[in-house]
Amino acid sequence: MSIATSPRPIVDTEPDPDVETLSIEAGETTFADLGISPDLLAVLAKRGLTSPFPIQTLTIPDALAGRDVSGKAQTGSGKTLAFGIPLIERTKTAKPRRPHAIVLVPTRELANQVTEELTPLAAARGLWLCAIYGGASMYRQIQALRQGVDIVIATPGRLNDLLERGEMSVSAVKNVVLDEADQMADMGFLPQVERILGQIEGETQTLLFSATLDGAIRTLVQRYQKDPVRHEVASTQATVDTLSQRFIGVTAESKVEIASRICAGAKRVIVFVRTTHGADRLAEQLGRTGLRAAAIHGRLSQSKRERTLADFARGSMPVLVATNVAARGLHVDGIDVVIHYDPPEDHKVYLHRSGRTARAGESGMVVTLVLPFEERDVASIERAAGIDVALVRMAADDERLLDLGAWEPPRGLPDVASYSRGRTSTAPARNGGGGRPRRGGYSGGGGSGAGYGANRGGYARGGR
């Protein structure tokens, strides 16, 4: 996983009035300017990381000083190192089953991503990490805790299971990170998060990162942070220059074929759908058109998910059909197209899904396929996200599908009131698309084990 050094793809158009908003250009400072120790600077330099991302520039000095930090930043903005470097700097070797630091994340994919990112830094300090989440062997996770883990990266549900079994205690925890706090709220995890935080004894440093700091997240800040310093990295634009967006009007009969033609013209694509059944079905349908596609969702076994992600990351399987479980926890470079096959529920989900592309200064394309009865809702999502791109209706044989970047869509959205009742009452197609594409092409041409990796995985250590 790499750390992006460009502005976030899309910014919240309604900044939190209580958060100090700053704009910092990447490259103005170096990691050495932030007060990081030489041994960790050496690890960063070995990985080619010398210039911090803006959220890192803002938050690392305060976190190193021991202050509580609330960071408002989108996924892909470099938050892992923003909290990971101070966490490694301030964590000491712990006793078995009594870690000194915990990182709470919403998904197992993100737990593995964070573990992978922090492992080299932890190894430089002789610290052990362990990713803990459901769907993996609890026995192996218990064995790791009994041998001694200094930093636990966990999903709330599995961590609560281990706490209730007495296999781990948070009484010695001195550093807490809540990563993607808004997604944990959206997934209903906040009661479990509060159950964990309520068991921590004594003074702790709490770092919280979220795409929003309102509603339930504001309650977390008020309840569990002490006089936090708040930072937000803002862009002056609604989208970065490298991110293009297309909204394509489709029919139920043409939807799969249009998605297939778009995928065929890309190197690496994520296609987002609403349901696990829809993901499996669409992956099969795309496969019939000659594409190498696979689905990833919460009902797959952990080993299958890891194999699928590995194939996607190395490019041997270039099309990944995913439910929202991958919207934030998946960080793979070189994704040139994101397709919202099923439009997202709201603008926040749109932003999180779309953030999979246009990372690290690369170009990217975001395509939303819109059935007639979805047009009104999609227009509302565009307005909420500050997007002004008109919907263009296309047939499966439209030549523009072969190179979406070669043409510019018109600007401007119609008033929501202009949508007719007839259009919005159209019965939705079943998830996964309508017409089944013909075998062999298009009409119209074109076309780790216990959760801590291998061996003792996620487990990094320089010797105890």
Coordinates of C-alpha atoms in Angstrom, one line a residue:
M1 CA 0.0 0.0 0.0
S2 CA 1.4 3.4 -0.9
I3 CA 0.7 6.8 0.6
A4 CA -0.9 9.3 -1.7
T5 CA 0.7 12.7 -2.1
S6 CA -2.1 14.5 -3.9
P7 CA -5.2 16.3 -2.7
R8 CA -8.1 14.0 -1.8
P9 CA -10.3 13.2 -4.8
I10 CA -13.5 14.9 -3.6
V11 CA -14.1 17.1 -0.6
D12 CA -17.1 17.5 1.7
T13 CA -18.9 20.6 0.4
E14 CA -20.1 21.4 3.9
P15 CA -17.1 21.8 6.2
D16 CA -17.6 21.4 9.9
P17 CA -17.7 24.9 11.4
D18 CA -15.9 23.7 14.5
V19 CA -12.9 22.4 12.6
E20 CA -10.0 24.6 11.6
T21 CA -9.6 24.1 7.9
L22 CA -6.2 24.5 6.4
S23 CA -4.8 24.1 2.9
I24 CA -1.2 22.8 2.7
E25 CA 0.5 21.9 -0.5
A26 CA 2.3 18.6 -0.7
G27 CA 6.0 19.0 -0.8
E28 CA 6.3 22.1 1.4
T29 CA 7.8 20.1 4.3
T30 CA 9.5 16.8 4.8
F31 CA 9.0 14.0 7.3
A32 CA 12.3 15.1 8.9
D33 CA 10.7 18.5 9.7
L34 CA 7.9 16.9 11.8
G35 CA 10.0 15.7 14.7
I36 CA 10.1 12.0 13.8
S37 CA 13.0 10.0 15.1
P38 CA 15.9 9.1 12.8
D39 CA 15.2 5.3 12.9
L40 CA 11.7 5.8 11.6
L41 CA 12.8 8.4 9.1
A42 CA 15.2 5.8 7.7
V43 CA 12.3 3.3 7.3
L44 CA 10.3 5.9 5.4
A45 CA 13.2 6.9 3.2
K46 CA 13.8 3.3 2.3
R47 CA 10.3 3.2 1.0
G48 CA 10.8 6.4 -0.9
L49 CA 8.6 8.5 1.4
T50 CA 10.2 11.9 2.2
S51 CA 7.3 14.4 1.7
P52 CA 4.3 14.0 4.0
F53 CA 0.8 14.3 2.8
P54 CA -1.0 17.4 4.2
I55 CA -3.0 15.5 6.8
Q56 CA 0.3 14.1 8.1
T57 CA 1.9 17.5 8.2
L58 CA -0.9 18.9 10.3
T59 CA -1.5 16.0 12.7
I60 CA 1.9 14.3 13.4
P61 CA 3.5 17.1 15.4
D62 CA 0.5 17.3 17.7
A63 CA 0.2 13.6 18.1
L64 CA 3.9 13.3 18.8
A65 CA 3.4 15.9 21.6
G66 CA 0.8 13.6 23.2
R67 CA -2.3 15.6 22.3
D68 CA -5.6 14.1 21.3
V69 CA -6.3 14.8 17.7
S70 CA -9.5 14.8 15.6
G71 CA -8.7 14.7 11.9
K72 CA -11.3 15.2 9.2
A73 CA -10.0 13.6 6.0
Q74 CA -11.3 11.4 3.2
T75 CA -10.1 7.9 2.6
G76 CA -6.9 7.7 0.7
S77 CA -5.5 10.9 2.2
G78 CA -2.6 9.3 4.1
K79 CA -4.3 8.9 7.5
T80 CA -2.6 5.6 8.2
L81 CA 0.9 7.2 8.6
A82 CA -0.7 10.2 10.2
F83 CA -1.7 8.2 13.2
G84 CA 0.8 5.3 12.7
I85 CA 4.0 7.2 13.0
P86 CA 3.1 8.8 16.4
L87 CA 1.6 5.5 17.5
I88 CA 4.9 3.7 16.9
E89 CA 6.9 6.5 18.4
R90 CA 4.9 6.5 21.7
T91 CA 4.2 2.7 22.2
K92 CA 6.4 0.6 24.5
T93 CA 6.8 -3.1 24.8
A94 CA 3.8 -4.7 26.5
K95 CA 3.1 -7.7 28.6
P96 CA 1.2 -10.7 27.1
R97 CA -2.5 -10.1 26.6
R98 CA -2.1 -6.5 27.8
P99 CA -1.3 -4.3 24.7
H100 CA -0.3 -0.7 25.1
A101 CA -2.1 0.5 21.9
I102 CA -5.2 -0.4 20.0
V103 CA -6.4 0.8 16.5
L104 CA -10.1 0.2 15.9
V105 CA -11.2 -0.1 12.2
P106 CA -14.5 -1.0 10.5
T107 CA -13.4 -3.8 8.3
R108 CA -11.0 -6.7 8.2
E109 CA -9.6 -5.4 4.9
L110 CA -8.6 -2.2 6.6
A111 CA -7.2 -4.0 9.5
N112 CA -4.9 -5.9 7.2
Q113 CA -4.0 -2.7 5.3
V114 CA -3.1 -0.8 8.4
T115 CA -1.0 -3.8 9.7
E116 CA 0.9 -4.0 6.5
E117 CA 1.6 -0.3 6.4
L118 CA 2.9 -0.1 10.0
T119 CA 4.8 -3.4 10.0
P120 CA 8.2 -1.9 8.8
L121 CA 8.0 0.9 11.3
A122 CA 7.1 -1.5 14.2
A123 CA 10.0 -3.7 13.2
A124 CA 12.4 -0.8 13.6
R125 CA 11.3 -0.5 17.3
G126 CA 11.0 -4.2 18.1
L127 CA 7.2 -4.0 18.4
W128 CA 4.7 -6.7 17.6
L129 CA 1.5 -5.9 15.7
C130 CA -1.5 -8.2 15.3
A131 CA -4.6 -7.7 13.2
I132 CA -7.7 -9.1 14.9
Y133 CA -11.1 -9.5 13.1
G134 CA -13.9 -11.9 12.6
G135 CA -13.9 -14.6 9.9
A136 CA -10.4 -15.8 10.9
S137 CA -9.1 -18.3 13.4
M138 CA -9.8 -16.9 16.9
Y139 CA -7.4 -19.6 18.3
R140 CA -4.5 -18.2 16.3
Q141 CA -5.3 -14.7 17.4
I142 CA -5.4 -15.9 21.1
Q143 CA -2.1 -17.6 20.7
A144 CA -0.6 -14.3 19.3
L145 CA -2.0 -12.3 22.3
R146 CA -0.6 -14.8 24.8
Q147 CA 2.9 -14.5 23.2
G148 CA 2.7 -10.8 23.5
V149 CA 1.4 -8.1 21.2
D150 CA 2.2 -4.4 21.7
I151 CA -0.3 -2.9 19.2
V152 CA -3.6 -4.5 18.2
I153 CA -5.4 -3.5 15.0
A154 CA -8.9 -4.8 15.4
T155 CA -12.5 -4.6 14.3
P156 CA -14.8 -3.9 17.3
G157 CA -16.8 -7.1 17.2
R158 CA -13.9 -9.6 17.4
L159 CA -12.1 -7.4 20.0
N160 CA -15.1 -7.4 22.2
D161 CA -15.3 -11.2 21.9
L162 CA -11.7 -11.6 23.1
L163 CA -12.3 -9.1 25.9
E164 CA -15.4 -11.0 27.1
R165 CA -13.4 -14.3 27.0
G166 CA -10.7 -12.8 29.2
E167 CA -8.0 -13.4 26.5
M168 CA -7.1 -9.8 26.3
S169 CA -7.3 -6.7 28.6
V170 CA -7.3 -3.0 27.6
S171 CA -6.4 -1.9 31.1
A172 CA -2.9 -1.1 30.1
V173 CA -3.8 0.7 26.9
K174 CA -2.3 4.2 26.6
N175 CA -2.8 5.0 23.0
V176 CA -6.1 4.6 21.0
V177 CA -6.8 5.2 17.4
L178 CA -10.3 5.3 15.8
D179 CA -9.9 5.0 12.1
E180 CA -12.7 5.6 9.7
A181 CA -14.9 6.5 12.6
D182 CA -17.8 7.5 10.4
Q183 CA -17.9 4.2 8.6
M184 CA -18.0 2.4 12.0
A185 CA -21.0 4.6 12.9
D186 CA -22.6 3.8 9.5
M187 CA -22.1 0.0 10.1
G188 CA -23.6 0.2 13.6
F189 CA -20.4 -0.5 15.5
L190 CA -20.4 2.5 17.8
P191 CA -22.0 0.7 20.8
Q192 CA -19.2 -1.9 20.5
V193 CA -16.6 0.8 20.2
E194 CA -17.9 2.5 23.4
R195 CA -17.9 -0.8 25.2
I196 CA -14.2 -1.2 24.5
L197 CA -13.3 2.4 25.3
G198 CA -15.3 2.2 28.6
Q199 CA -12.9 -0.5 29.8
I200 CA -9.7 1.4 29.4
E201 CA -8.3 2.7 32.6
G202 CA -6.3 5.9 33.3
E203 CA -5.2 8.6 30.9
T204 CA -5.0 7.8 27.2
Q205 CA -4.1 9.6 24.0
T206 CA -6.9 9.2 21.5
L207 CA -6.5 9.9 17.8
L208 CA -9.7 10.0 15.7
F209 CA -9.9 10.2 12.0
S210 CA -13.1 10.4 10.0
A211 CA -14.6 11.9 6.8
T212 CA -17.1 13.7 9.1
L213 CA -17.0 15.0 12.6
D214 CA -20.7 15.6 13.2
G215 CA -23.5 13.6 14.7
A216 CA -22.4 10.5 16.4
I217 CA -18.8 11.2 15.7
R218 CA -19.1 14.5 17.6
T219 CA -20.4 12.6 20.6
L220 CA -17.3 10.3 20.5
V221 CA -15.0 13.3 20.4
Q222 CA -16.8 15.0 23.3
R223 CA -16.9 11.8 25.4
Y224 CA -13.5 10.2 24.8
Q225 CA -11.1 13.0 23.8
K226 CA -9.6 15.6 26.0
D227 CA -9.2 19.1 24.5
P228 CA -8.5 17.7 21.1
V229 CA -6.8 19.7 18.4
R230 CA -8.8 19.4 15.2
H231 CA -7.5 19.4 11.7
E232 CA -9.0 19.3 8.3
V233 CA -7.2 19.3 4.9
A234 CA -9.3 21.2 2.4
S235 CA -9.1 21.6 -1.3
T236 CA -10.3 24.6 -3.2
Q237 CA -11.9 22.4 -5.8
A238 CA -14.7 19.9 -5.6
T239 CA -12.7 17.4 -7.6
V240 CA -9.0 17.0 -8.4
D241 CA -7.8 17.6 -11.9
T242 CA -7.0 13.9 -12.4
L243 CA -10.5 12.7 -11.6
S244 CA -13.1 12.5 -14.4
Q245 CA -16.7 11.7 -13.8
R246 CA -19.4 10.3 -16.1
F247 CA -23.1 9.6 -15.4
I248 CA -24.5 7.3 -18.1
G249 CA -28.2 6.6 -18.5
V250 CA -28.8 2.9 -19.2
T251 CA -31.6 0.4 -19.5
A252 CA -32.0 -2.8 -17.6
E253 CA -31.4 -4.7 -20.9
S254 CA -28.1 -2.9 -21.8
K255 CA -26.6 -2.4 -18.3
V256 CA -24.4 -5.5 -18.1
E257 CA -23.1 -5.0 -21.7
I258 CA -22.3 -1.3 -21.1
A259 CA -20.4 -2.2 -17.9
S260 CA -18.5 -4.9 -19.8
R261 CA -17.5 -2.5 -22.6
I262 CA -16.2 0.0 -20.0
C263 CA -14.2 -2.7 -18.2
A264 CA -12.7 -4.0 -21.4
G265 CA -11.1 -0.6 -22.1
A266 CA -9.5 -0.3 -18.6
K267 CA -6.5 -1.8 -16.9
R268 CA -7.9 -2.3 -13.4
V269 CA -11.6 -1.6 -12.5
I270 CA -13.7 -1.8 -9.3
V271 CA -17.4 -2.2 -10.0
F272 CA -19.6 -1.4 -7.0
V273 CA -22.9 -3.1 -6.4
R274 CA -25.4 -3.1 -3.4
T275 CA -25.7 -6.8 -2.5
T276 CA -23.6 -9.9 -2.2
H277 CA -25.9 -11.8 -4.6
G278 CA -25.6 -8.9 -7.1
A279 CA -21.8 -9.1 -6.8
D280 CA -21.6 -12.8 -7.5
R281 CA -24.1 -12.6 -10.4
L282 CA -22.4 -9.6 -12.1
A283 CA -19.0 -11.2 -11.8
E284 CA -20.4 -14.2 -13.6
Q285 CA -22.1 -12.1 -16.2
L286 CA -18.9 -10.1 -16.9
G287 CA -17.0 -13.3 -17.1
R288 CA -19.2 -14.5 -19.9
T289 CA -18.2 -11.5 -22.0
G290 CA -14.5 -12.6 -21.8
L291 CA -13.4 -10.5 -18.8
R292 CA -11.5 -11.9 -15.9
A293 CA -13.7 -10.8 -13.0
A294 CA -14.3 -11.9 -9.4
A295 CA -16.5 -10.7 -6.6
I296 CA -15.6 -9.7 -3.1
H297 CA -18.0 -9.3 -0.2
G298 CA -18.6 -10.2 3.4
R299 CA -19.9 -13.7 2.8
L300 CA -16.7 -15.0 1.3
S301 CA -14.3 -16.9 3.4
Q302 CA -11.2 -14.9 4.5
S303 CA -8.8 -17.0 2.4
K304 CA -11.0 -16.5 -0.7
R305 CA -11.1 -12.7 0.0
E306 CA -7.3 -12.5 0.4
R307 CA -6.7 -14.5 -2.8
T308 CA -9.1 -12.4 -4.7
L309 CA -7.5 -9.1 -3.5
A310 CA -4.0 -10.5 -4.3
D311 CA -5.0 -11.4 -7.8
F312 CA -6.6 -7.9 -8.3
A313 CA -3.6 -6.1 -6.8
R314 CA -1.1 -7.8 -9.1
G315 CA -3.3 -7.4 -12.2
S316 CA -4.0 -11.0 -13.0
M317 CA -7.7 -10.5 -12.4
P318 CA -8.4 -6.9 -13.5
V319 CA -12.1 -6.5 -12.7
L320 CA -13.2 -6.6 -9.0
V321 CA -17.0 -6.6 -8.3
A322 CA -17.4 -5.3 -4.8
T323 CA -20.0 -4.4 -2.2
N324 CA -19.5 -1.4 0.0
V325 CA -17.3 -3.5 2.3
A326 CA -14.4 -2.6 0.0
A327 CA -15.3 1.1 -0.3
R328 CA -12.7 2.2 2.3
G329 CA -10.8 -0.8 3.3
L330 CA -9.3 -1.4 -0.1
H331 CA -6.2 0.5 -1.1
V332 CA -4.7 -0.7 -4.4
D333 CA -2.6 1.6 -6.7
G334 CA -3.3 1.8 -10.4
I335 CA -7.1 1.6 -10.3
D336 CA -8.1 3.6 -13.4
V337 CA -11.8 3.2 -13.4
V338 CA -14.5 2.9 -10.6
I339 CA -18.0 2.0 -11.8
H340 CA -21.0 2.6 -9.6
Y341 CA -23.0 -0.2 -11.2
D342 CA -25.6 0.3 -8.5
P343 CA -25.7 4.0 -7.6
P344 CA -24.7 4.6 -4.0
E345 CA -27.1 5.3 -1.2
D346 CA -25.9 8.9 -0.7
H347 CA -23.1 11.3 -1.5
K348 CA -20.9 10.1 1.3
V349 CA -20.9 6.6 -0.1
Y350 CA -20.3 8.0 -3.6
L351 CA -17.2 9.9 -2.3
H352 CA -15.8 6.8 -0.5
R353 CA -16.3 4.5 -3.4
S354 CA -14.9 7.0 -5.9
G355 CA -11.8 7.5 -3.8
R356 CA -10.5 4.1 -5.0
T357 CA -9.2 5.9 -8.1
A358 CA -7.2 9.1 -8.9
R359 CA -4.8 8.2 -6.0
A360 CA -1.2 9.3 -5.7
G361 CA -1.5 11.8 -8.6
E362 CA -2.7 9.2 -11.1
S363 CA -5.6 9.8 -13.4
G364 CA -8.9 8.1 -12.8
M365 CA -12.4 7.8 -14.1
V366 CA -15.6 7.4 -12.1
V367 CA -18.7 6.1 -14.0
T368 CA -22.2 5.9 -12.6
L369 CA -24.7 3.7 -14.4
V370 CA -28.2 5.1 -14.0
L371 CA -31.5 3.4 -14.8
P372 CA -34.4 5.7 -15.6
F373 CA -36.1 5.3 -12.2
E374 CA -32.7 6.2 -10.5
E375 CA -32.1 9.5 -12.2
R376 CA -33.8 11.7 -9.6
D377 CA -31.9 10.1 -6.7
V378 CA -28.6 10.3 -8.6
A379 CA -29.1 14.0 -9.3
S380 CA -29.7 14.6 -5.6
I381 CA -26.4 12.8 -4.8
E382 CA -24.6 15.0 -7.3
R383 CA -25.9 18.1 -5.7
A384 CA -25.0 17.0 -2.2
A385 CA -21.4 16.2 -3.4
G386 CA -21.1 19.4 -5.3
I387 CA -20.9 17.8 -8.7
D388 CA -22.2 19.4 -11.9
V389 CA -22.1 16.8 -14.6
A390 CA -25.1 16.0 -16.7
L391 CA -26.4 12.5 -17.4
V392 CA -25.8 11.2 -20.9
R393 CA -27.9 8.3 -22.1
M394 CA -26.1 5.6 -24.1
A395 CA -26.8 2.4 -25.9
A396 CA -24.5 -0.6 -25.6
D397 CA -23.1 0.0 -29.1
D398 CA -22.2 3.7 -28.4
E399 CA -18.6 4.3 -29.5
R400 CA -18.0 6.7 -26.7
L401 CA -17.9 3.8 -24.2
L402 CA -14.6 2.6 -25.7
D403 CA -12.8 5.7 -24.5
L404 CA -14.7 7.7 -21.9
G405 CA -11.9 10.1 -21.4
A406 CA -12.0 11.2 -25.0
W407 CA -15.2 13.3 -24.6
E408 CA -16.5 15.7 -22.1
P409 CA -20.1 15.4 -20.8
P410 CA -22.2 18.6 -20.7
R411 CA -22.5 20.5 -17.4
G412 CA -25.6 21.3 -15.5
L413 CA -28.2 19.3 -13.6
P414 CA -32.0 19.6 -14.1
D415 CA -34.1 20.6 -11.2
V416 CA -35.3 17.7 -9.2
A417 CA -38.9 18.8 -9.8
S418 CA -38.4 18.4 -13.6
Y419 CA -38.3 14.6 -13.3
S420 CA -41.7 13.2 -14.3
R421 CA -43.7 10.9 -12.1
G422 CA -43.6 8.4 -14.9
R423 CA -39.9 8.2 -14.9
T424 CA -39.5 7.7 -11.1
S425 CA -42.2 5.1 -11.0
T426 CA -40.4 2.7 -13.4
A427 CA -40.0 -0.6 -11.7
P428 CA -36.4 -1.4 -10.8
A429 CA -34.6 -4.2 -12.4
R430 CA -33.4 -7.0 -10.1
N431 CA -29.9 -6.3 -8.7
G432 CA -27.1 -7.5 -11.0
G433 CA -28.5 -6.1 -14.2
G434 CA -31.1 -6.9 -16.7
G435 CA -30.3 -8.4 -20.1
R436 CA -27.8 -11.2 -20.2
P437 CA -25.0 -10.4 -22.7
R438 CA -24.5 -12.7 -25.6
R439 CA -21.6 -15.1 -25.2
G440 CA -18.4 -14.0 -26.9
G441 CA -18.7 -10.2 -27.2
Y442 CA -20.8 -7.1 -27.6
S443 CA -23.5 -6.1 -30.0
G444 CA -22.0 -3.2 -31.8
G445 CA -18.3 -4.1 -31.5
G446 CA -15.6 -2.8 -29.3
G447 CA -14.9 -4.2 -27.0
S448 CA -3.5 -14.3 6.4
G449 CA -4.6 -16.9 8.2
A450 CA -5.6 -15.7 11.6
G451 CA -5.7 -12.1 10.5
Y452 CA -2.1 -11.4 11.0
G453 CA -0.6 -12.5 7.7
A454 CA 1.9 -15.2 6.8
N455 CA 3.8 -16.9 9.5
R456 CA 3.0 -14.6 12.5
G457 CA 1.8 -12.0 10.1
G458 CA 1.0 -8.5 10.9
Y459 CA 3.2 -9.5 13.6
A460 CA 6.4 -7.5 13.0
R461 CA 9.2 -7.5 15.4
G462 CA 12.8 -6.7 15.8
G463 CA 13.4 -9.1 18.7
R464 CA 12.5 -9.1 22.3

